[in-house]
Coordinates of C-alpha atoms and ligand atoms in Angstrom, one line a residue:
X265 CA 0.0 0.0 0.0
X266 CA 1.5 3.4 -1.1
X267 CA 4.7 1.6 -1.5
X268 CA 4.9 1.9 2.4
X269 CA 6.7 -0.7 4.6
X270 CA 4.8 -2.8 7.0
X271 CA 7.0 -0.8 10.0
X272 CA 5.3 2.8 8.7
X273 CA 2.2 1.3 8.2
X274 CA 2.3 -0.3 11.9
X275 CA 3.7 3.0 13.2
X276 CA 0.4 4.8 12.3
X277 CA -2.2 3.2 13.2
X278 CA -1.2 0.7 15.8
X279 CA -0.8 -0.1 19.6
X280 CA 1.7 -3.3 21.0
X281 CA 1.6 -5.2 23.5
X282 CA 4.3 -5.1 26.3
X283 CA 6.1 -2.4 23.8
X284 CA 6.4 1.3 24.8
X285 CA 5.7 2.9 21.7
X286 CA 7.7 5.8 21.7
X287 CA 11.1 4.5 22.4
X288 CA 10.8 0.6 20.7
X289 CA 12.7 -0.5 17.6
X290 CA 11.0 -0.8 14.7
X291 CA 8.8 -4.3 14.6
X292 CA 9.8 -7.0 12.6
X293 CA 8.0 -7.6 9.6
X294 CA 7.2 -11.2 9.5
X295 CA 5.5 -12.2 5.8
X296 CA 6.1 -15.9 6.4
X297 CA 6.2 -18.9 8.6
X298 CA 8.0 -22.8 7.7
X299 CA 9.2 -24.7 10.7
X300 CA 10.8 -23.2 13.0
X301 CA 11.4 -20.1 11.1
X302 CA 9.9 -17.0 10.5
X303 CA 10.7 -14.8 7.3
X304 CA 10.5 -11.0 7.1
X305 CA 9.8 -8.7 4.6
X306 CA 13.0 -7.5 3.6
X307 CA 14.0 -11.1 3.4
X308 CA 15.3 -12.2 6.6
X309 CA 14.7 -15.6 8.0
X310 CA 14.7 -15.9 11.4
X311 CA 14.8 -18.9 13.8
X312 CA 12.1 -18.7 16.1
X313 CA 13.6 -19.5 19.0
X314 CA 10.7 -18.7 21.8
X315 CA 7.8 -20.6 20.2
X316 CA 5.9 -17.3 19.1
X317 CA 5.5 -16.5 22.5
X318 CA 5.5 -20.2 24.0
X319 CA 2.5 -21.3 21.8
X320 CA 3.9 -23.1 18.8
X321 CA 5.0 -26.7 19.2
X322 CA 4.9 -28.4 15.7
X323 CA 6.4 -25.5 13.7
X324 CA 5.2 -22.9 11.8
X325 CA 2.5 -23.4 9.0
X326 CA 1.9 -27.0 9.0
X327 CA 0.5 -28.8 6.5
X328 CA -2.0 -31.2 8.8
X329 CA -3.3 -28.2 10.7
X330 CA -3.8 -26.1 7.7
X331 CA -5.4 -28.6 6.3
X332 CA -7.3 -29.4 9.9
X333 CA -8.3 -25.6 9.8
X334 CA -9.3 -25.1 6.5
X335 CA -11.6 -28.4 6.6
X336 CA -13.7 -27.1 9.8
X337 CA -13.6 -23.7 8.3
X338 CA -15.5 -24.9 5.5
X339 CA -17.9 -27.2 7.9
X340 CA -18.9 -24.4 10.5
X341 CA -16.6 -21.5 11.9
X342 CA -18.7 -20.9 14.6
X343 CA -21.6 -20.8 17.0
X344 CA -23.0 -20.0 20.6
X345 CA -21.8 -22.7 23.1
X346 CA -24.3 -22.1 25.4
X347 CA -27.0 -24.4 24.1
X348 CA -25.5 -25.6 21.2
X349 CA -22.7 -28.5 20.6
X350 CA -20.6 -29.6 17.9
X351 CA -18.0 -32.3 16.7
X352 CA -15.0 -30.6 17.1
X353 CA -15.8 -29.4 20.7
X354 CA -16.8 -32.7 21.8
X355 CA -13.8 -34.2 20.5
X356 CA -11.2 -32.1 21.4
X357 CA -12.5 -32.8 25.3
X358 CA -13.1 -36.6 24.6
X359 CA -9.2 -36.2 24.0
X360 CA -8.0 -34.0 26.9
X361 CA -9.8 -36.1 29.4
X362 CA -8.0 -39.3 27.7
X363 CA -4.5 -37.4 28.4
X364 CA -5.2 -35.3 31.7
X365 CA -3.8 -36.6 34.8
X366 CA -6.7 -38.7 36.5
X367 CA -9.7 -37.7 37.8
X368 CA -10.2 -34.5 35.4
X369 CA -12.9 -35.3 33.7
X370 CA -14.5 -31.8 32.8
X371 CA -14.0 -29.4 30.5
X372 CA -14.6 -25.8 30.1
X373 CA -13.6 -23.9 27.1
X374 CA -12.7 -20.2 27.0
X375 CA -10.4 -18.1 24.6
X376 CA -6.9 -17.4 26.3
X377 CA -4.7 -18.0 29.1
X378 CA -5.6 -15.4 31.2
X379 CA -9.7 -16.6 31.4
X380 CA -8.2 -20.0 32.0
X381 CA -7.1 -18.9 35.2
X382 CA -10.0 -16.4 35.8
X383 CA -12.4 -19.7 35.1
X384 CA -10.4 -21.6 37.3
X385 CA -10.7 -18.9 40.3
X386 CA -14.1 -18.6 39.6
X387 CA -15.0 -22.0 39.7
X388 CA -13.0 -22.4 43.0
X389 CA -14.2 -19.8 44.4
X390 CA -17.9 -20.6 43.8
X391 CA -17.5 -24.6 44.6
X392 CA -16.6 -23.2 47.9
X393 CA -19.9 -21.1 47.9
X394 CA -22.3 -23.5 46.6
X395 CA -21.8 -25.6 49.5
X396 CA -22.8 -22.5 52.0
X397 CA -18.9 -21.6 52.7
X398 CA -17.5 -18.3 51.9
X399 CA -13.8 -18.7 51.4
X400 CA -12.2 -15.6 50.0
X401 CA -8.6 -16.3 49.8
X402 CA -6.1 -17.6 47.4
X403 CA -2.8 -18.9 47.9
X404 CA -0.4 -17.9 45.2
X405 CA 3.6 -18.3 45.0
X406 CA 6.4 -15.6 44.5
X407 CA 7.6 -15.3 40.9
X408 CA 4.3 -16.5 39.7
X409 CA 2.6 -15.5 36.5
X410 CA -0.9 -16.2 35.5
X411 CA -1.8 -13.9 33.2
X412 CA -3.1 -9.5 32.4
X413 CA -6.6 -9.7 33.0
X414 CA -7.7 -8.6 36.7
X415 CA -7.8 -11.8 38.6
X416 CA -4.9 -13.4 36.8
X417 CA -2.8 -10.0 37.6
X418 CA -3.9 -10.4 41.1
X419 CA -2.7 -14.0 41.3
X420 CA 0.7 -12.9 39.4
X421 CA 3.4 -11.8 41.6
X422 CA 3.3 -7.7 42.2
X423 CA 5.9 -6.5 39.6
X424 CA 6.7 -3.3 37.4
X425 CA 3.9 -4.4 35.0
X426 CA 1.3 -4.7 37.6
X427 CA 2.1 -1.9 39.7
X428 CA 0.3 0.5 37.5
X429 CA -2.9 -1.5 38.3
X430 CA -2.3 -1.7 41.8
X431 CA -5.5 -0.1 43.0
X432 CA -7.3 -2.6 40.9
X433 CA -5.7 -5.7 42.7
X434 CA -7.3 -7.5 45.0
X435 CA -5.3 -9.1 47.6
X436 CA -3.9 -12.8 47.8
X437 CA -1.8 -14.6 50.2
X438 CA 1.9 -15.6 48.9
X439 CA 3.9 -18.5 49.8
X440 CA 7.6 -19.3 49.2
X441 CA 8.5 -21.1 45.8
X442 CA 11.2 -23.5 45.3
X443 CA 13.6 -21.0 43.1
X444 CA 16.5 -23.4 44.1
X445 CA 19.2 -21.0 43.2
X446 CA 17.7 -17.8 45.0
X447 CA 16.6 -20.4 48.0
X448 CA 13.9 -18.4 49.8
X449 CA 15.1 -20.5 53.1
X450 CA 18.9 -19.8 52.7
X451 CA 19.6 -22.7 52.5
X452 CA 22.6 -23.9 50.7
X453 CA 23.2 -27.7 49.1
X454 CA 24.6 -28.8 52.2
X455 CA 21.6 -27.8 54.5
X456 CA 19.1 -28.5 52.3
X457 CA 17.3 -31.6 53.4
X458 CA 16.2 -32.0 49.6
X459 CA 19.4 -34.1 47.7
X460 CA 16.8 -33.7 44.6
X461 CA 17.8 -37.6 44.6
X462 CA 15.7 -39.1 47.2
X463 CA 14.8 -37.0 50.3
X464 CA 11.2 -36.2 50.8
X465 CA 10.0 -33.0 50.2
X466 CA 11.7 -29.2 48.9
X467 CA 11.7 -27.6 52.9
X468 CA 9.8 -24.8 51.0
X469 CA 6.8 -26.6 51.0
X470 CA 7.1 -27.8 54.9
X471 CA 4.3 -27.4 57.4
X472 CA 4.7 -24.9 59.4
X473 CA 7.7 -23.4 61.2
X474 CA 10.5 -22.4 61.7
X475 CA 9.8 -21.1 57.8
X476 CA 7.4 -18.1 57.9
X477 CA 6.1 -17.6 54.5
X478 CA 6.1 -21.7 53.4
X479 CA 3.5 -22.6 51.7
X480 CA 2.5 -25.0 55.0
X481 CA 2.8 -21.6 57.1
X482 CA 0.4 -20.0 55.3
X483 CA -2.1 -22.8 55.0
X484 CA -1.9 -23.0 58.6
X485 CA -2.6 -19.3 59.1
X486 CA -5.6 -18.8 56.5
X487 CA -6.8 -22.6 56.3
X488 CA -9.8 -22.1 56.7
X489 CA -10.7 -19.3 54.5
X490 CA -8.4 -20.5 51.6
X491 CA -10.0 -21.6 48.3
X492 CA -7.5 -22.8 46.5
X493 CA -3.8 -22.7 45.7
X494 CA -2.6 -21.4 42.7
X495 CA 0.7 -23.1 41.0
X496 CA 2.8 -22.8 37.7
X497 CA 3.4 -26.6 38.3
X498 CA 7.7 -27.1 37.7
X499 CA 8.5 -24.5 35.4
X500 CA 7.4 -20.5 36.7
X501 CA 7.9 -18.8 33.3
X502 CA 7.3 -15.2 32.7
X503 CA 8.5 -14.7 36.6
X504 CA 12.1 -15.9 35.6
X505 CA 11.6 -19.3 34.1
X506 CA 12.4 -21.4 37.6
X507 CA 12.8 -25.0 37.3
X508 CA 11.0 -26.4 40.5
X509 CA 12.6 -30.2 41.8
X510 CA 9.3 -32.2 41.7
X511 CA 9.7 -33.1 45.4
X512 CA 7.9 -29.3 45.6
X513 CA 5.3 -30.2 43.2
X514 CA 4.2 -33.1 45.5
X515 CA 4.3 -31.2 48.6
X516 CA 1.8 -28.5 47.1
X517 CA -0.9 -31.6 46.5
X518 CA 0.0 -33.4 50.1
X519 CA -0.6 -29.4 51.7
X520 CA -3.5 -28.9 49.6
X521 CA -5.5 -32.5 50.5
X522 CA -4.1 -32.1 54.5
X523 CA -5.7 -28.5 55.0
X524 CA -8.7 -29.6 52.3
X525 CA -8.5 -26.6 49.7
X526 CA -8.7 -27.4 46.0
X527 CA -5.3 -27.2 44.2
X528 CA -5.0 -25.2 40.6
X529 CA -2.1 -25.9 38.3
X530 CA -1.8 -23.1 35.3
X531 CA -0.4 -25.7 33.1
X532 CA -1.0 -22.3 30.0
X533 CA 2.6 -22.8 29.8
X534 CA 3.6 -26.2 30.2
X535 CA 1.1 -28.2 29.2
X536 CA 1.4 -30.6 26.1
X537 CA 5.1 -31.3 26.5
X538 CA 6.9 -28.5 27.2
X539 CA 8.5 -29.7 30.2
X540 CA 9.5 -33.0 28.7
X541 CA 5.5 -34.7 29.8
X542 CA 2.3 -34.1 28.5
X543 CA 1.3 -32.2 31.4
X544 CA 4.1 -30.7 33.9
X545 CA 1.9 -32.2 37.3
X546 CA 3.1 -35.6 35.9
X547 CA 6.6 -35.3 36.9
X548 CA 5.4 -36.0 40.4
X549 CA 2.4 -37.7 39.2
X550 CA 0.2 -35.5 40.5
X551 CA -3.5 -34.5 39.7
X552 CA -4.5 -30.9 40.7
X553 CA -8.4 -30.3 41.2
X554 CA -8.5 -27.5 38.3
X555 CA -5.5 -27.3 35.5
X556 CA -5.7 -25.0 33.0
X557 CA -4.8 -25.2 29.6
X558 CA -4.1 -22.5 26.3
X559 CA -0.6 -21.5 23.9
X560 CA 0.1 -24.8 22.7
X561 CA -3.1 -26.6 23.1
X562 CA -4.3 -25.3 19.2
X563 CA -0.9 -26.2 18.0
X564 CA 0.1 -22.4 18.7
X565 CA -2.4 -21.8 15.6
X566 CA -5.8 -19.8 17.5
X567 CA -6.5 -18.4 20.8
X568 CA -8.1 -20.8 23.0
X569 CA -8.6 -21.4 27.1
X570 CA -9.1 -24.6 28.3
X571 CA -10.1 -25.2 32.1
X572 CA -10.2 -28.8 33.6
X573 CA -12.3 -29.5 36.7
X574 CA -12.8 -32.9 38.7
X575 CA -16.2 -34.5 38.6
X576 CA -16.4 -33.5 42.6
X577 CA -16.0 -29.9 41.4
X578 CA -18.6 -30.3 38.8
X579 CA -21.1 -31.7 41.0
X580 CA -21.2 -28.8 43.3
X581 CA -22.7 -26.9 40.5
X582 CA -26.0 -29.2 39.8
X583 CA -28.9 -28.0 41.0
X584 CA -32.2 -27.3 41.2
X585 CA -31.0 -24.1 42.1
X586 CA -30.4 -21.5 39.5
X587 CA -27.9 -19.6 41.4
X588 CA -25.3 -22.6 41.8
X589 CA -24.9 -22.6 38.0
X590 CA -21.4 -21.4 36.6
X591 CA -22.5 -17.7 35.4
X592 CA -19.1 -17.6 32.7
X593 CA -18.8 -17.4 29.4
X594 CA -17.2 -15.6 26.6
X595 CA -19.0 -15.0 22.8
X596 CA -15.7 -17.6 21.7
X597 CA -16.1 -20.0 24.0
X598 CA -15.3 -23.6 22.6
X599 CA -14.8 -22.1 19.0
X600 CA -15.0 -24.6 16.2
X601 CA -11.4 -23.6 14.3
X602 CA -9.9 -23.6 17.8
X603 CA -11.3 -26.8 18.9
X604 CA -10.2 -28.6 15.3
X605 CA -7.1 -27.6 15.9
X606 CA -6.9 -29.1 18.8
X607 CA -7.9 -32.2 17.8
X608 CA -5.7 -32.4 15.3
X609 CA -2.4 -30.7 17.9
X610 CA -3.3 -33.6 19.9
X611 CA -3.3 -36.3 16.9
X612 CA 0.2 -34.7 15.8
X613 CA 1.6 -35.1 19.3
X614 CA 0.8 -38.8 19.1
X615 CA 1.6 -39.6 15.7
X616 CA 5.2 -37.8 15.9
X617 CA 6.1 -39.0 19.3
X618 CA 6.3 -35.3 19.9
X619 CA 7.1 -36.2 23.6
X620 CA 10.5 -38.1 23.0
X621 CA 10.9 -35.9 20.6
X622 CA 11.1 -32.6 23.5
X623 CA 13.3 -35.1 25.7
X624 CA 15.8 -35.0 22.8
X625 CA 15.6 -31.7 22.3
X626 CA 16.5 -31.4 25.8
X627 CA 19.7 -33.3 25.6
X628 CA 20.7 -30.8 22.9
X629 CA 20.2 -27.9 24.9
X630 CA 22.2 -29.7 28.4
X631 CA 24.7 -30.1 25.8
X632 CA 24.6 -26.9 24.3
X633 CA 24.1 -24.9 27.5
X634 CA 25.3 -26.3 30.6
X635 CA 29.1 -25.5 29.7
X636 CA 28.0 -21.8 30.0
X637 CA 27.8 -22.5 34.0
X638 CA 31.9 -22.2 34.2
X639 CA 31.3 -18.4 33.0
X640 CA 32.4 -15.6 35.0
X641 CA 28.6 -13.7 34.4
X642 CA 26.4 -16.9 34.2
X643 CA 24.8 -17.8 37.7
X644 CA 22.8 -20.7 36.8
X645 CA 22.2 -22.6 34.2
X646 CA 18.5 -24.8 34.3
X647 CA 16.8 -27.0 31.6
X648 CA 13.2 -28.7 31.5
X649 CA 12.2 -30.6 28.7
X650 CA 12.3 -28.2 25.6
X651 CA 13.7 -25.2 27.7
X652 CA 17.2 -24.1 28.1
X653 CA 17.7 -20.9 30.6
X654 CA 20.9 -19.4 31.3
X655 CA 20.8 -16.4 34.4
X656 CA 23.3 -13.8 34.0
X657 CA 24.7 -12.3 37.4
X658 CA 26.7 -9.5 37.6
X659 CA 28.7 -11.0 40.3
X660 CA 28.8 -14.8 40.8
X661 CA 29.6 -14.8 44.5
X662 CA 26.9 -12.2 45.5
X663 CA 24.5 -13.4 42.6
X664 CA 23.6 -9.8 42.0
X665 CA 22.0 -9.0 38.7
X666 CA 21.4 -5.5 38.5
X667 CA 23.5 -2.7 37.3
X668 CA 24.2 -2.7 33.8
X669 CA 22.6 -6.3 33.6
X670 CA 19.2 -4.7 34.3
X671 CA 18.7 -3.2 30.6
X672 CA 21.0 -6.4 29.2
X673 CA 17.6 -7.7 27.3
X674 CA 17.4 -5.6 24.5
X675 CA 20.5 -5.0 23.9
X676 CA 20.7 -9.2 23.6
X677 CA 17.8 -9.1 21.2
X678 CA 19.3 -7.1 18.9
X679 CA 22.9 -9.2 19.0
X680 CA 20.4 -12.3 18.4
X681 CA 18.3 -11.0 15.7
X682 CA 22.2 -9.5 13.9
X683 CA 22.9 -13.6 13.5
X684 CA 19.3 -14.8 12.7
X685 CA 17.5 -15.8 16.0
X686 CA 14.3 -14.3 17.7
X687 CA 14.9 -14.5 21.6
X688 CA 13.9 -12.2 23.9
X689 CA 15.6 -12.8 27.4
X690 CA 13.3 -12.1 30.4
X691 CA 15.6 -9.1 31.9
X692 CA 19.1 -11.0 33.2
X693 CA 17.3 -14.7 32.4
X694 CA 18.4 -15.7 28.9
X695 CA 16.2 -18.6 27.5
X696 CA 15.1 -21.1 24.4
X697 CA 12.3 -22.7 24.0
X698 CA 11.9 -23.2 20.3
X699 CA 9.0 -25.7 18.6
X700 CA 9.2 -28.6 19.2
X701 CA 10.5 -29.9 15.6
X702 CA 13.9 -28.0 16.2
X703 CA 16.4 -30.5 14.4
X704 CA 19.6 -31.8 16.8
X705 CA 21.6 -29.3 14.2
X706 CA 19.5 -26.8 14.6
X707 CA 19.4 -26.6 18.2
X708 CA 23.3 -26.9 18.1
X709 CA 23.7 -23.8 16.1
X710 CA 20.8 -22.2 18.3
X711 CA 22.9 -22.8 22.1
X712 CA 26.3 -21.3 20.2
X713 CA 25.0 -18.4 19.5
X714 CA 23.8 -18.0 22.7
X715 CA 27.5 -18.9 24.1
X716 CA 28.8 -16.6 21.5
X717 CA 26.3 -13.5 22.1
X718 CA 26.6 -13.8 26.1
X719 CA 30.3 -13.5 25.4
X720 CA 30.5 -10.7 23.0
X721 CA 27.8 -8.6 24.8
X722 CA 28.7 -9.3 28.4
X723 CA 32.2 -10.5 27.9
X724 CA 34.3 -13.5 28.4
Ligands
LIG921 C1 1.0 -16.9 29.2 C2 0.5 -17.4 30.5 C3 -0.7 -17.1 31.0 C4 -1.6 -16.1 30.2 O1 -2.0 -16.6 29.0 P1 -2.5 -15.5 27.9 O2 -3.0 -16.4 26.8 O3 -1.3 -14.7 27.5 O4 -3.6 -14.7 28.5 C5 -1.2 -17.6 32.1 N1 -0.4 -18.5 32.9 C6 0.8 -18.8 32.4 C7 1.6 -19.8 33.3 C8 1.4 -18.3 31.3 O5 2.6 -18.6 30.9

């Protein structure tokens, strides 16, 4: 149009999302996706090396969901879930309760992350009140993220992008989490009575003292009144990508069933293999009350929230009673396209053995990654299934990263996008987590230019 490029064009009329506008780099023009790449306008290809946002898992433009999305376009697009059904719906949540952990067993659709955790809340929330018992508090952990809309944000840790919204907040109770590194109990390898190997439980879970702020200290305080705890089962993500030991994971479910409040996993991020599982709660084999689903469940292809309840939670809604039903809904919910694509995500990561396939993936990046833990600015260095992270520290005795490490992520970007690579580290926490079809060659050339960018923007 007018001979303009796609940046001018952009730069009139519109508004991006965690972008300040006035100061950002001009966005990249992406014409094309194949793979795991992403081409640009003025002919760039670039290796998409964060998933699209942690949504895509079978590569870019695939021929079986195209074809999956094109075939239900042409069948029906859409229509009200609210008294009507169709195939695609029922399907896609035949499958997810064929792959859940046990005992979920219902599912509610919605369109996003965020209103998978706002459904989840809700539904918590009102189970609690159906049966005559107002409990108004949740339990969330430090360094969580659950999403931008107001309940999510609430349940997210307080941070620079919600403090603008603080007066919207409503308040939640916070426990400890298992960020092994930054131990929240001070603990160093030696005291900690988790070898990772065999002992029990992560001490961050413990009930109840000497450890004010455990997750078993504050379920002892608010008990009572609490209606559910909140977890990023194993991997936090946007709050630093943290790598939990799974000892944690089954001290959250022990906590939850001995003080007898429901327990939520936002499994928005890790769910469908991310983490090296199909679901990151089977690491310790456990099954949360509520898990929440979205990015990769459509294959990365269409916005869709998925929220998975227990037949007990279900129950609590039936009734003669008009005021027990679940009041939530969106004018999306359980799309047609969405759902298809589902299905046919969920096919794929049969057919392709998509979960080995992430366990390689993750040898390639130990490989790849773990020699960077020998550098002088590298602190820690974590993998999970198909996720490398590297954290940068100014100072490795101290583990401080601020100073000059605090603006670091652009400046990283840029160096990455100069040899080809889209990454955009969260502040001083460097990461990959590309689709899931990443060849072993690929992800080789992917970890040295990571190696080779830490060392020529940070030094050697
Ligand atoms: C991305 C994310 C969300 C929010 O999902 P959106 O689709 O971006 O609203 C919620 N929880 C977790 C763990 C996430 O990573």
């Amino acid at each position: 149009m007018n001979g303009k490029t796609l940046a001018h064009r952009d730069a009139a009329v519109l508004w991006h999302p965690y972008t300040q506008m006035l100061t950002r780099p001009a966005p990249l023009p992406i014409v094309r996706g194949e793979g795991v790449y992403l081409h640009t306008e003025d002919g760039r290809r670039l290796l998409d090396g964060t998933s699209s946002w942690w949504v895509n898992i079978h590569g870019h433009s695939h021929p079986v969901l195209n074809e999956a999305l094109a075939s239900q376009a042409r069948q029906l697009e859409h229509v009200i879930f609210a008294n009507c059904t169709h195939e695609p719906g029922v399907e896609l949540a035949e499958g997810l309760v064929q792959v859940l952990p046990p005992g979920l067993t219902r599912i509610f659709y919605s369109d996003n992350g965020s209103t998978a955790v706002e459904v989840a809340m809700k539904m918590a929330s009102q189970y609690w009140s159906n049966q005559g018992q107002s409990r108004r508090t949740f339990i969330t952990l430090h360094h969580a993220y659950h999403g931008d809309t107001v309940g999510a944000m609430s349940a997210s840790e307080a941070s620079v992008f919600t403090q603008p919204f603080a007066p919207m907040l409503f308040d939640v109770v916070r426990a400890h989490a298992p960020y092994c590194y930054r131990c929240p109990m001070g603990l160093n390898e030696t005291r900690c009575r988790l070898d990772c190997l065999g002992a029990d439980t992560c001490p961050v879970a413990l009930t109840p003292e000497p450890w004010a702020g455990t997750l078993g200290a504050q379920l002892e305080r608010h008990g009572a009144d609490v209606a559910a705890v909140l977890v990023e089962p194993m991997l936090q993500g946007a709050g630093g990508m943290i790598v939990w030991p799974p000892e944690f994971l089954a001290g959250v479910r022990r906590l939850c069933d001995q003080y007898g409040v429901l327990m939520i996993a936002d499994e928005v991020l890790t769910g469908f293999g991310r983490t090296g599982r199909l679901f990151a709660c089977e690491h310790a084999s456990v099954s949360p009350d509520i898990l929440c689903m979205s990015k990769a469940v459509t294959g990365g292809y269409m916005p869709l929230g998925v929220t998975a309840a227990t037949e007990r939670i279900y129950e609590a809604f039936l009734s003669e009673d008009r005021t027990r039903t679940f009041f939530h809904g969106h004018s999306f919910t359980g799309n047609p396209l969405a759902c298809a694509l589902g299905v046919a995500s969920l096919r794929l990561i049969e057919e392709t053995n998509a979960i080995a396939k992430v366990r390689a993936v993750e040898g390639w990046l130990r490989r790849g990654l773990e020699p960077l833990a020998s550098h002088r600015f590298v602190g820690d260095v974590r993998i999970i299934g198909g996720v490398g992270i590297v954290e940068l520290v100014s100072d490795k005795a101290t583990k401080a990263a601020g100073g000059y490490l605090d603006d670091v992520g652009p400046t990283l970007t840029r160096a990455f996008l100069n040899r080809g690579v889209l990454l955009r580290p969260l502040g001083n926490v460097v990461y990959a987590m590309p689709p899931y079809v990443i060849t072993e060659a690929e992800t080789d050339w992917l970890t040295q230019q990571i190696r080779e960018v830490i060392d020529e923007v940070i030094g050697g």
